[in-house]
Amino acid sequence: MKKLIYADNAATTRLNKAAFEAMIPWLLEEYGNASQPYAFARKPKNALAEARTTIAECINALPEEIFFTSGGTESDNWAIKGSAFADDEKRATITSSFEHDAVLHSCKAIERLGFPVAYLMPTADGVITAPALNGMISNTTRLVSVMYANNEIGTIQPIKELCDVAHVHGALFHTDAVQAIGHVEVDVQKIGVDMLSASAHKFNGPKGIGFLYIRKGTKILRYADGGAQESVHRAGTENIASIVGMAIALKENFSRLKNNMLYIKSLEVRLLEGLRNAHIPFVCNGGNNTLPGLISLSFSGADGEAILHRMDLMGISISTGSACDSANAEISHVLKAIQLGETLAKGTIRISLGSNNTEEDVDSIVGALAKILRQTR
Ligand code: PLP
């Protein structure tokens, strides 16, 4: 059988083997409920505390500032809705027009309930600038939410600058760091954010688990009522196995972060050079400061959907945009936001390389693209 080349790591990543192995005992042997007072619950309780500490250390937070959730979507919902509903006086939210739907749809939901939301537009390079935020923010703004790095074009945002603007105006700052955590350095003290969303399956952890960092003292409504789990902020029996797996995966990614970044960036350079050497004209979206290996390419006059399916037939998995948008044949809201022309937008694909990819994978991707694009021209 032909080897599958997986180049859609922004959609999800392969589970780290050490994380997988660390999860097994919590499913088969130490399956006690961490909330119970007896001895059999002690180990899961300790594992929960250890995982919280490990994750907190990776992002320079305190353990009590880490709240486990079911993933990025839940963390984003909680940050947006929980802060809107926590303050009767400051009701306005500012976000960007090219956030993930988990943020955008949460914003639409609070708008339907009468909370004002304003949307910042990125530059053509995919950047949300501090002056743009400065021009929009007022003393009625409760929350600013801007993603750490865009999931379709990879642009890393000037989070510290944006956060500083929010704080000067007395607003909270949330960042959806789902694509960034485990791939670039993320330090909540350096950037100063009040809330940060993360999802384990984007950094080689299991699916269906994530966390929301909430800075100590931040006023936010609890996410779920019920038991006393997560300091009475998010009720529900904890998913110990997945939480342990997430902590191990994050720790492993952090320990190899610099090497991985260099390696993946070298694959990205090889891919772009390969396309140039094959004389394939392309536009690379997202500007100069992007996540390593997240490559948004536009081929004028080509059909991104058709390229995806042809690549699939050749055993190569890529994407046209965000994983969650793949059922939607319309031009993505991200490409619209950066005002990419329609001919380029329709011919756009996203390749997202990971540490599992090799130079041979990259050469095969270039070869496949060259073949497809030559045939369609
Ligand atoms: N935010 C961003 C930027 C994402 O890329 C994704 C997933 O693609 C999410 C949120 C949703 O995360 P999850 O799949 O864990 O719900």
mmCIF file of C-alpha atoms and ligand atoms in Angstrom:
data_model
loop_
_atom_site.group_PDB
_atom_site.id
_atom_site.type_symbol
_atom_site.label_atom_id
_atom_site.label_comp_id
_atom_site.label_asym_id
_atom_site.label_seq_id
_atom_site.Cartn_x
_atom_site.Cartn_y
_atom_site.Cartn_z
ATOM 1 C CA MET A 1 0.000 0.000 0.000
ATOM 2 C CA LYS A 2 1.105 3.550 -0.782
ATOM 3 C CA LYS A 3 2.395 5.494 2.245
ATOM 4 C CA LEU A 4 -0.088 8.093 3.464
ATOM 5 C CA ILE A 5 1.402 11.565 3.651
ATOM 6 C CA TYR A 6 -0.409 13.504 6.335
ATOM 7 C CA ALA A 7 0.056 17.248 5.865
ATOM 8 C CA ASP A 8 -2.984 18.576 7.709
ATOM 9 C CA ASN A 9 -1.518 18.956 11.193
ATOM 10 C CA ALA A 10 -3.485 22.162 11.798
ATOM 11 C CA ALA A 11 -6.663 20.037 11.653
ATOM 12 C CA THR A 12 -5.354 17.514 14.154
ATOM 13 C CA THR A 13 -2.119 15.763 15.089
ATOM 14 C CA ARG A 14 -1.010 12.227 15.772
ATOM 15 C CA LEU A 15 -1.196 11.200 19.433
ATOM 16 C CA ASN A 16 2.205 11.167 21.107
ATOM 17 C CA LYS A 17 3.097 7.561 22.046
ATOM 18 C CA ALA A 18 4.283 8.443 25.553
ATOM 19 C CA ALA A 19 1.026 10.331 26.113
ATOM 20 C CA PHE A 20 -0.969 7.321 24.932
ATOM 21 C CA GLU A 21 0.919 4.951 27.217
ATOM 22 C CA ALA A 22 0.543 7.302 30.175
ATOM 23 C CA MET A 23 -3.237 7.321 29.643
ATOM 24 C CA ILE A 24 -3.814 3.557 29.802
ATOM 25 C CA PRO A 25 -3.547 2.946 33.581
ATOM 26 C CA TRP A 26 -6.179 5.637 34.263
ATOM 27 C CA LEU A 27 -8.640 3.815 32.027
ATOM 28 C CA LEU A 28 -8.004 0.213 33.032
ATOM 29 C CA GLU A 29 -6.691 0.142 36.595
ATOM 30 C CA GLU A 30 -6.810 3.453 38.412
ATOM 31 C CA TYR A 31 -10.299 4.335 37.242
ATOM 32 C CA GLY A 32 -11.500 5.850 40.529
ATOM 33 C CA ASN A 33 -13.465 9.096 40.632
ATOM 34 C CA ALA A 34 -11.080 11.816 41.789
ATOM 35 C CA SER A 35 -13.862 13.499 43.810
ATOM 36 C CA GLN A 36 -14.339 10.562 46.193
ATOM 37 C CA PRO A 37 -12.812 10.575 49.685
ATOM 38 C CA TYR A 38 -11.513 6.951 49.763
ATOM 39 C CA ALA A 39 -7.992 5.674 49.078
ATOM 40 C CA PHE A 40 -8.827 4.397 45.560
ATOM 41 C CA ALA A 41 -9.490 8.020 44.497
ATOM 42 C CA ARG A 42 -6.167 9.290 45.796
ATOM 43 C CA LYS A 43 -4.060 8.396 42.747
ATOM 44 C CA PRO A 44 -6.429 9.955 40.192
ATOM 45 C CA LYS A 45 -6.661 13.051 42.396
ATOM 46 C CA ASN A 46 -2.861 13.309 42.497
ATOM 47 C CA ALA A 47 -2.614 12.702 38.753
ATOM 48 C CA LEU A 48 -5.045 15.558 38.163
ATOM 49 C CA ALA A 49 -2.993 17.907 40.335
ATOM 50 C CA GLU A 50 0.243 16.833 38.664
ATOM 51 C CA ALA A 51 -1.171 17.375 35.166
ATOM 52 C CA ARG A 52 -2.428 20.822 36.156
ATOM 53 C CA THR A 53 1.033 21.744 37.476
ATOM 54 C CA THR A 54 2.785 20.411 34.360
ATOM 55 C CA ILE A 55 0.529 22.411 32.046
ATOM 56 C CA ALA A 56 0.835 25.546 34.190
ATOM 57 C CA GLU A 57 4.646 25.272 34.068
ATOM 58 C CA CYS A 58 4.633 24.991 30.267
ATOM 59 C CA ILE A 59 2.861 28.347 29.866
ATOM 60 C CA ASN A 60 4.254 30.056 33.007
ATOM 61 C CA ALA A 61 0.912 30.095 34.861
ATOM 62 C CA LEU A 62 -0.161 28.970 38.319
ATOM 63 C CA PRO A 63 -1.785 25.518 38.607
ATOM 64 C CA GLU A 64 -4.997 27.071 39.981
ATOM 65 C CA GLU A 65 -5.256 29.172 36.811
ATOM 66 C CA ILE A 66 -5.651 26.072 34.584
ATOM 67 C CA PHE A 67 -9.247 24.844 34.057
ATOM 68 C CA PHE A 68 -9.755 21.606 32.148
ATOM 69 C CA THR A 69 -12.366 21.669 29.364
ATOM 70 C CA SER A 70 -13.455 19.417 26.501
ATOM 71 C CA GLY A 71 -11.242 21.322 24.017
ATOM 72 C CA GLY A 72 -10.766 24.576 22.159
ATOM 73 C CA THR A 73 -14.431 25.094 21.304
ATOM 74 C CA GLU A 74 -15.556 24.866 24.919
ATOM 75 C CA SER A 75 -12.698 27.070 26.145
ATOM 76 C CA ASP A 76 -13.592 29.766 23.593
ATOM 77 C CA ASN A 77 -17.313 29.583 24.432
ATOM 78 C CA TRP A 78 -16.537 29.888 28.126
ATOM 79 C CA ALA A 79 -14.158 32.846 27.727
ATOM 80 C CA ILE A 80 -16.540 34.848 25.494
ATOM 81 C CA LYS A 81 -19.874 34.084 27.174
ATOM 82 C CA GLY A 82 -18.534 33.768 30.709
ATOM 83 C CA SER A 83 -16.983 37.213 30.632
ATOM 84 C CA ALA A 84 -19.930 38.886 28.835
ATOM 85 C CA PHE A 85 -22.388 37.589 31.436
ATOM 86 C CA ALA A 86 -20.143 38.481 34.389
ATOM 87 C CA ASP A 87 -20.511 42.262 34.178
ATOM 88 C CA ASP A 88 -23.742 44.256 33.902
ATOM 89 C CA GLU A 89 -22.058 47.555 33.184
ATOM 90 C CA LYS A 90 -19.324 46.859 30.648
ATOM 91 C CA ARG A 91 -21.145 44.817 28.007
ATOM 92 C CA ALA A 92 -19.148 45.271 24.796
ATOM 93 C CA THR A 93 -16.817 42.715 23.189
ATOM 94 C CA ILE A 94 -14.258 43.265 20.448
ATOM 95 C CA THR A 95 -12.936 40.386 18.378
ATOM 96 C CA SER A 96 -11.463 39.964 14.902
ATOM 97 C CA SER A 97 -13.350 39.081 11.753
ATOM 98 C CA PHE A 98 -11.130 36.062 11.053
ATOM 99 C CA GLU A 99 -11.353 34.156 14.315
ATOM 100 C CA HIS A 100 -12.227 30.472 14.406
ATOM 101 C CA ASP A 101 -15.986 29.785 14.436
ATOM 102 C CA ALA A 102 -15.743 28.745 18.094
ATOM 103 C CA VAL A 103 -15.108 32.432 18.869
ATOM 104 C CA LEU A 104 -17.165 33.971 16.065
ATOM 105 C CA HIS A 105 -20.283 31.905 16.775
ATOM 106 C CA SER A 106 -19.959 32.530 20.526
ATOM 107 C CA CYS A 107 -19.844 36.250 19.705
ATOM 108 C CA LYS A 108 -22.935 35.910 17.482
ATOM 109 C CA ALA A 109 -24.695 34.141 20.373
ATOM 110 C CA ILE A 110 -24.054 36.995 22.822
ATOM 111 C CA GLU A 111 -25.027 39.534 20.139
ATOM 112 C CA ARG A 112 -28.422 37.808 19.865
ATOM 113 C CA LEU A 113 -28.794 38.383 23.611
ATOM 114 C CA GLY A 114 -28.154 42.103 23.185
ATOM 115 C CA PHE A 115 -24.415 42.335 23.944
ATOM 116 C CA PRO A 116 -22.632 44.557 21.402
ATOM 117 C CA VAL A 117 -19.746 42.962 19.464
ATOM 118 C CA ALA A 118 -17.382 44.792 17.089
ATOM 119 C CA TYR A 119 -15.109 43.052 14.574
ATOM 120 C CA LEU A 120 -11.546 44.148 13.775
ATOM 121 C CA MET A 121 -10.313 43.636 10.211
ATOM 122 C CA PRO A 122 -6.801 42.250 9.622
ATOM 123 C CA THR A 123 -4.263 43.781 7.240
ATOM 124 C CA ALA A 124 -3.662 42.030 3.892
ATOM 125 C CA ASP A 125 -0.838 40.154 5.685
ATOM 126 C CA GLY A 126 -3.292 38.827 8.265
ATOM 127 C CA VAL A 127 -2.300 41.042 11.203
ATOM 128 C CA ILE A 128 -4.658 42.650 13.732
ATOM 129 C CA THR A 129 -2.842 45.847 14.702
ATOM 130 C CA ALA A 130 -2.770 47.669 18.030
ATOM 131 C CA PRO A 131 -3.713 51.027 16.389
ATOM 132 C CA ALA A 132 -6.808 49.382 14.865
ATOM 133 C CA LEU A 133 -7.824 48.114 18.311
ATOM 134 C CA ASN A 134 -7.053 51.494 19.844
ATOM 135 C CA GLY A 135 -9.460 53.117 17.378
ATOM 136 C CA MET A 136 -12.290 50.753 18.293
ATOM 137 C CA ILE A 137 -11.991 50.211 22.043
ATOM 138 C CA SER A 138 -13.880 52.314 24.614
ATOM 139 C CA ASN A 139 -14.555 52.272 28.342
ATOM 140 C CA THR A 140 -17.638 50.090 27.736
ATOM 141 C CA THR A 141 -15.450 47.273 26.330
ATOM 142 C CA ARG A 142 -15.453 44.323 28.679
ATOM 143 C CA LEU A 143 -13.440 41.853 26.579
ATOM 144 C CA VAL A 144 -11.083 41.806 23.617
ATOM 145 C CA SER A 145 -10.557 38.393 22.017
ATOM 146 C CA VAL A 146 -7.922 37.962 19.300
ATOM 147 C CA MET A 147 -6.449 34.612 18.298
ATOM 148 C CA TYR A 148 -2.749 33.919 18.923
ATOM 149 C CA ALA A 149 -2.221 32.553 15.417
ATOM 150 C CA ASN A 150 -4.698 32.163 12.598
ATOM 151 C CA ASN A 151 -5.645 28.580 11.755
ATOM 152 C CA GLU A 152 -5.913 29.071 7.976
ATOM 153 C CA ILE A 153 -3.011 31.373 7.153
ATOM 154 C CA GLY A 154 -0.839 30.908 10.257
ATOM 155 C CA THR A 155 -0.206 34.595 11.025
ATOM 156 C CA ILE A 156 1.036 35.116 14.587
ATOM 157 C CA GLN A 157 -0.617 38.160 16.143
ATOM 158 C CA PRO A 158 1.060 40.915 18.219
ATOM 159 C CA ILE A 159 -0.737 39.641 21.324
ATOM 160 C CA LYS A 160 1.257 41.590 23.909
ATOM 161 C CA GLU A 161 0.655 44.915 22.115
ATOM 162 C CA LEU A 162 -3.062 44.165 21.730
ATOM 163 C CA CYS A 163 -3.315 43.049 25.340
ATOM 164 C CA ASP A 164 -1.643 46.268 26.520
ATOM 165 C CA VAL A 165 -4.231 48.347 24.608
ATOM 166 C CA ALA A 166 -7.075 46.347 26.191
ATOM 167 C CA HIS A 167 -5.663 46.803 29.696
ATOM 168 C CA VAL A 168 -5.118 50.545 29.272
ATOM 169 C CA HIS A 169 -8.878 50.767 28.630
ATOM 170 C CA GLY A 170 -9.782 48.496 31.544
ATOM 171 C CA ALA A 171 -10.839 45.568 29.328
ATOM 172 C CA LEU A 172 -9.979 41.894 29.703
ATOM 173 C CA PHE A 173 -7.985 40.107 26.995
ATOM 174 C CA HIS A 174 -8.597 36.549 25.757
ATOM 175 C CA THR A 175 -6.590 34.731 23.119
ATOM 176 C CA ASP A 176 -7.511 31.547 21.279
ATOM 177 C CA ALA A 177 -4.067 29.910 21.271
ATOM 178 C CA VAL A 178 -5.320 26.560 19.940
ATOM 179 C CA GLN A 179 -2.984 26.587 16.911
ATOM 180 C CA ALA A 180 -0.025 28.095 18.747
ATOM 181 C CA ILE A 181 0.383 26.107 21.970
ATOM 182 C CA GLY A 182 3.012 23.400 21.599
ATOM 183 C CA HIS A 183 4.248 24.917 18.329
ATOM 184 C CA VAL A 184 5.697 28.262 19.405
ATOM 185 C CA GLU A 185 6.651 29.591 22.821
ATOM 186 C CA VAL A 186 3.587 30.784 24.751
ATOM 187 C CA ASP A 187 4.200 32.516 28.084
ATOM 188 C CA VAL A 188 1.139 34.070 29.711
ATOM 189 C CA GLN A 189 3.268 36.378 31.897
ATOM 190 C CA LYS A 190 5.179 37.787 28.928
ATOM 191 C CA ILE A 191 2.053 38.480 26.870
ATOM 192 C CA GLY A 192 -0.128 39.434 29.849
ATOM 193 C CA VAL A 193 -3.393 37.814 28.700
ATOM 194 C CA ASP A 194 -6.261 37.226 31.146
ATOM 195 C CA MET A 195 -7.567 34.111 29.394
ATOM 196 C CA LEU A 196 -6.120 31.662 26.885
ATOM 197 C CA SER A 197 -7.734 28.681 25.118
ATOM 198 C CA ALA A 198 -5.916 25.471 24.216
ATOM 199 C CA SER A 199 -6.811 22.088 22.739
ATOM 200 C CA ALA A 200 -4.764 18.910 23.254
ATOM 201 C CA HIS A 201 -5.320 17.308 19.837
ATOM 202 C CA LYS A 202 -3.475 20.172 18.140
ATOM 203 C CA PHE A 203 -0.283 19.374 20.068
ATOM 204 C CA ASN A 204 -0.170 15.561 19.833
ATOM 205 C CA GLY A 205 -2.519 15.011 22.757
ATOM 206 C CA PRO A 206 -5.866 13.190 22.744
ATOM 207 C CA LYS A 207 -9.021 14.628 21.186
ATOM 208 C CA GLY A 208 -11.869 16.035 23.289
ATOM 209 C CA ILE A 209 -9.724 17.627 25.993
ATOM 210 C CA GLY A 210 -8.275 21.100 26.425
ATOM 211 C CA PHE A 211 -7.975 23.879 28.938
ATOM 212 C CA LEU A 212 -8.776 27.490 29.578
ATOM 213 C CA TYR A 213 -6.163 29.551 31.399
ATOM 214 C CA ILE A 214 -7.919 32.123 33.582
ATOM 215 C CA ARG A 215 -5.658 34.628 35.329
ATOM 216 C CA LYS A 216 -6.260 34.696 39.085
ATOM 217 C CA GLY A 217 -8.843 37.346 39.997
ATOM 218 C CA THR A 218 -10.487 37.485 36.526
ATOM 219 C CA LYS A 219 -14.259 37.960 36.816
ATOM 220 C CA ILE A 220 -15.893 35.209 34.765
ATOM 221 C CA LEU A 221 -19.091 33.198 35.155
ATOM 222 C CA ARG A 222 -18.686 29.461 35.751
ATOM 223 C CA TYR A 223 -19.090 27.308 32.635
ATOM 224 C CA ALA A 224 -21.224 24.465 34.006
ATOM 225 C CA ASP A 225 -23.275 24.159 37.182
ATOM 226 C CA GLY A 226 -23.221 20.910 39.099
ATOM 227 C CA GLY A 227 -20.456 19.362 41.186
ATOM 228 C CA ALA A 228 -17.488 21.127 42.693
ATOM 229 C CA GLN A 229 -14.913 20.098 40.053
ATOM 230 C CA GLU A 230 -12.490 22.675 38.624
ATOM 231 C CA SER A 231 -12.872 24.899 41.705
ATOM 232 C CA VAL A 232 -16.671 24.940 41.186
ATOM 233 C CA HIS A 233 -16.151 26.593 37.779
ATOM 234 C CA ARG A 234 -16.775 23.656 35.449
ATOM 235 C CA ALA A 235 -18.793 20.801 36.901
ATOM 236 C CA GLY A 236 -18.465 17.213 35.656
ATOM 237 C CA THR A 237 -16.359 14.175 36.527
ATOM 238 C CA GLU A 238 -12.847 14.774 35.256
ATOM 239 C CA ASN A 239 -11.486 12.895 32.243
ATOM 240 C CA ILE A 240 -8.311 11.835 34.055
ATOM 241 C CA ALA A 241 -6.813 9.706 31.263
ATOM 242 C CA SER A 242 -7.140 12.471 28.678
ATOM 243 C CA ILE A 243 -5.952 15.147 31.089
ATOM 244 C CA VAL A 244 -2.828 13.079 31.855
ATOM 245 C CA GLY A 245 -2.294 12.465 28.119
ATOM 246 C CA MET A 246 -2.646 16.182 27.393
ATOM 247 C CA ALA A 247 -0.077 17.125 30.054
ATOM 248 C CA ILE A 248 2.471 14.574 28.787
ATOM 249 C CA ALA A 249 1.952 15.642 25.169
ATOM 250 C CA LEU A 250 2.411 19.316 26.026
ATOM 251 C CA LYS A 251 5.498 18.656 28.127
ATOM 252 C CA GLU A 252 7.051 16.569 25.321
ATOM 253 C CA ASN A 253 6.301 19.244 22.713
ATOM 254 C CA PHE A 254 7.732 21.949 24.955
ATOM 255 C CA SER A 255 10.913 19.985 25.592
ATOM 256 C CA ARG A 256 11.512 19.750 21.827
ATOM 257 C CA LEU A 257 9.991 23.089 20.872
ATOM 258 C CA LYS A 258 13.046 24.880 19.465
ATOM 259 C CA ASN A 259 14.283 21.850 17.509
ATOM 260 C CA ASN A 260 10.819 21.119 16.167
ATOM 261 C CA MET A 261 10.333 24.728 15.098
ATOM 262 C CA LEU A 262 13.656 24.739 13.228
ATOM 263 C CA TYR A 263 13.000 21.359 11.629
ATOM 264 C CA ILE A 264 9.452 22.181 10.521
ATOM 265 C CA LYS A 265 10.527 25.599 9.229
ATOM 266 C CA SER A 266 13.242 23.879 7.145
ATOM 267 C CA LEU A 267 10.559 21.630 5.623
ATOM 268 C CA GLU A 268 8.476 24.711 4.837
ATOM 269 C CA VAL A 269 11.432 26.409 3.109
ATOM 270 C CA ARG A 270 12.104 23.223 1.131
ATOM 271 C CA LEU A 271 8.490 23.070 -0.008
ATOM 272 C CA LEU A 272 8.401 26.684 -1.193
ATOM 273 C CA GLU A 273 11.783 26.314 -2.933
ATOM 274 C CA GLY A 274 10.545 23.137 -4.578
ATOM 275 C CA LEU A 275 7.532 24.948 -6.010
ATOM 276 C CA ARG A 276 9.730 27.803 -7.271
ATOM 277 C CA ASN A 277 12.167 25.361 -8.864
ATOM 278 C CA ALA A 278 9.240 23.637 -10.564
ATOM 279 C CA HIS A 279 8.216 27.064 -11.970
ATOM 280 C CA ILE A 280 4.797 26.966 -10.364
ATOM 281 C CA PRO A 281 3.501 30.491 -9.742
ATOM 282 C CA PHE A 282 1.917 30.843 -6.287
ATOM 283 C CA VAL A 283 1.072 33.371 -3.608
ATOM 284 C CA CYS A 284 1.911 32.511 0.000
ATOM 285 C CA ASN A 285 -0.635 34.098 2.356
ATOM 286 C CA GLY A 286 -0.240 35.330 5.922
ATOM 287 C CA GLY A 287 2.853 37.580 5.818
ATOM 288 C CA ASN A 288 6.289 36.946 7.304
ATOM 289 C CA ASN A 289 5.495 35.923 10.874
ATOM 290 C CA THR A 290 3.605 32.656 10.598
ATOM 291 C CA LEU A 291 3.443 29.370 12.518
ATOM 292 C CA PRO A 292 6.212 27.012 11.365
ATOM 293 C CA GLY A 293 4.865 24.657 8.717
ATOM 294 C CA LEU A 294 1.428 26.246 8.299
ATOM 295 C CA ILE A 295 1.455 27.215 4.626
ATOM 296 C CA SER A 296 -1.477 28.852 2.864
ATOM 297 C CA LEU A 297 -0.876 28.788 -0.878
ATOM 298 C CA SER A 298 -2.981 30.352 -3.611
ATOM 299 C CA PHE A 299 -2.713 29.308 -7.237
ATOM 300 C CA SER A 300 -4.389 31.800 -9.549
ATOM 301 C CA GLY A 301 -7.067 30.204 -11.725
ATOM 302 C CA ALA A 302 -6.848 26.810 -9.989
ATOM 303 C CA ASP A 303 -9.566 25.151 -7.888
ATOM 304 C CA GLY A 304 -8.464 24.462 -4.310
ATOM 305 C CA GLU A 305 -11.163 21.823 -3.771
ATOM 306 C CA ALA A 306 -10.091 19.955 -6.922
ATOM 307 C CA ILE A 307 -6.423 20.092 -5.824
ATOM 308 C CA LEU A 308 -7.384 18.661 -2.413
ATOM 309 C CA HIS A 309 -9.245 15.722 -3.999
ATOM 310 C CA ARG A 310 -6.504 15.000 -6.544
ATOM 311 C CA MET A 311 -3.905 15.054 -3.751
ATOM 312 C CA ASP A 312 -6.143 12.736 -1.723
ATOM 313 C CA LEU A 313 -6.182 10.238 -4.580
ATOM 314 C CA MET A 314 -2.374 10.361 -4.502
ATOM 315 C CA GLY A 315 -2.429 9.541 -0.763
ATOM 316 C CA ILE A 316 -1.694 13.066 0.455
ATOM 317 C CA SER A 317 -3.951 14.760 3.038
ATOM 318 C CA ILE A 318 -4.077 18.549 2.869
ATOM 319 C CA SER A 319 -6.861 21.064 3.402
ATOM 320 C CA THR A 320 -8.449 24.041 1.700
ATOM 321 C CA GLY A 321 -8.922 25.962 4.927
ATOM 322 C CA SER A 322 -9.923 25.196 8.475
ATOM 323 C CA ALA A 323 -10.980 21.625 9.215
ATOM 324 C CA CYS A 324 -14.334 22.893 10.345
ATOM 325 C CA ASP A 325 -14.939 24.703 7.050
ATOM 326 C CA SER A 326 -14.314 21.774 4.727
ATOM 327 C CA ALA A 327 -18.031 21.049 4.215
ATOM 328 C CA ASN A 328 -18.509 24.626 3.134
ATOM 329 C CA ALA A 329 -17.503 25.244 -0.474
ATOM 330 C CA GLU A 330 -17.712 29.023 -0.080
ATOM 331 C CA ILE A 331 -14.613 31.182 0.107
ATOM 332 C CA SER A 332 -13.488 31.092 3.708
ATOM 333 C CA HIS A 333 -14.155 34.069 5.954
ATOM 334 C CA VAL A 334 -10.397 34.263 6.633
ATOM 335 C CA LEU A 335 -9.470 34.759 2.968
ATOM 336 C CA LYS A 336 -12.325 37.259 2.642
ATOM 337 C CA ALA A 337 -11.029 39.135 5.698
ATOM 338 C CA ILE A 338 -7.539 39.534 4.216
ATOM 339 C CA GLN A 339 -9.266 40.629 0.981
ATOM 340 C CA LEU A 340 -7.649 38.032 -1.221
ATOM 341 C CA GLY A 341 -9.066 38.320 -4.759
ATOM 342 C CA GLU A 342 -11.650 35.690 -5.724
ATOM 343 C CA THR A 343 -9.464 33.957 -8.336
ATOM 344 C CA LEU A 344 -6.679 33.464 -5.819
ATOM 345 C CA ALA A 345 -9.050 32.616 -2.957
ATOM 346 C CA LYS A 346 -10.730 29.839 -4.977
ATOM 347 C CA GLY A 347 -7.324 28.358 -5.765
ATOM 348 C CA THR A 348 -6.157 28.246 -2.147
ATOM 349 C CA ILE A 349 -4.954 25.228 -0.192
ATOM 350 C CA ARG A 350 -3.523 24.843 3.315
ATOM 351 C CA ILE A 351 -0.576 22.524 3.910
ATOM 352 C CA SER A 352 0.317 22.106 7.586
ATOM 353 C CA LEU A 353 3.514 20.190 8.259
ATOM 354 C CA GLY A 354 4.428 18.568 11.563
ATOM 355 C CA SER A 355 7.410 16.905 13.185
ATOM 356 C CA ASN A 356 6.272 13.551 11.745
ATOM 357 C CA ASN A 357 6.796 14.809 8.198
ATOM 358 C CA THR A 358 10.025 14.175 6.307
ATOM 359 C CA GLU A 359 11.906 15.814 3.434
ATOM 360 C CA GLU A 360 10.677 12.951 1.229
ATOM 361 C CA ASP A 361 7.081 13.860 2.169
ATOM 362 C CA VAL A 362 7.730 17.450 1.144
ATOM 363 C CA ASP A 363 9.269 16.398 -2.177
ATOM 364 C CA SER A 364 6.254 14.163 -2.868
ATOM 365 C CA ILE A 365 3.882 17.044 -2.069
ATOM 366 C CA VAL A 366 5.763 19.353 -4.457
ATOM 367 C CA GLY A 367 5.787 16.641 -7.151
ATOM 368 C CA ALA A 368 2.053 16.028 -6.767
ATOM 369 C CA LEU A 369 1.216 19.734 -6.864
ATOM 370 C CA ALA A 370 3.382 20.280 -9.943
ATOM 371 C CA LYS A 371 1.653 17.400 -11.735
ATOM 372 C CA ILE A 372 -1.859 18.566 -10.826
ATOM 373 C CA LEU A 373 -1.267 22.208 -11.626
ATOM 374 C CA ARG A 374 0.421 21.493 -14.959
ATOM 375 C CA GLN A 375 -2.503 19.277 -15.994
ATOM 376 C CA THR A 376 -5.117 21.866 -15.054
ATOM 377 C CA ARG A 377 -3.417 24.750 -16.865
HETATM 378 N N1 PLP B 1 -9.748 27.505 17.676
HETATM 379 C C1 PLP B 1 -8.916 27.299 16.642
HETATM 380 C C2 PLP B 1 -8.005 28.398 16.197
HETATM 381 C C3 PLP B 1 -8.911 26.069 15.984
HETATM 382 O O1 PLP B 1 -8.084 25.868 14.947
HETATM 383 C C4 PLP B 1 -9.797 25.040 16.422
HETATM 384 C C5 PLP B 1 -9.853 23.747 15.714
HETATM 385 O O2 PLP B 1 -9.628 23.648 14.532
HETATM 386 C C6 PLP B 1 -10.620 25.317 17.536
HETATM 387 C C7 PLP B 1 -10.576 26.557 18.127
HETATM 388 C C8 PLP B 1 -11.548 24.270 18.072
HETATM 389 O O3 PLP B 1 -10.833 23.365 18.868
HETATM 390 P P1 PLP B 1 -11.427 21.920 19.250
HETATM 391 O O4 PLP B 1 -11.332 21.101 17.999
HETATM 392 O O5 PLP B 1 -10.566 21.420 20.329
HETATM 393 O O6 PLP B 1 -12.836 22.150 19.702
#
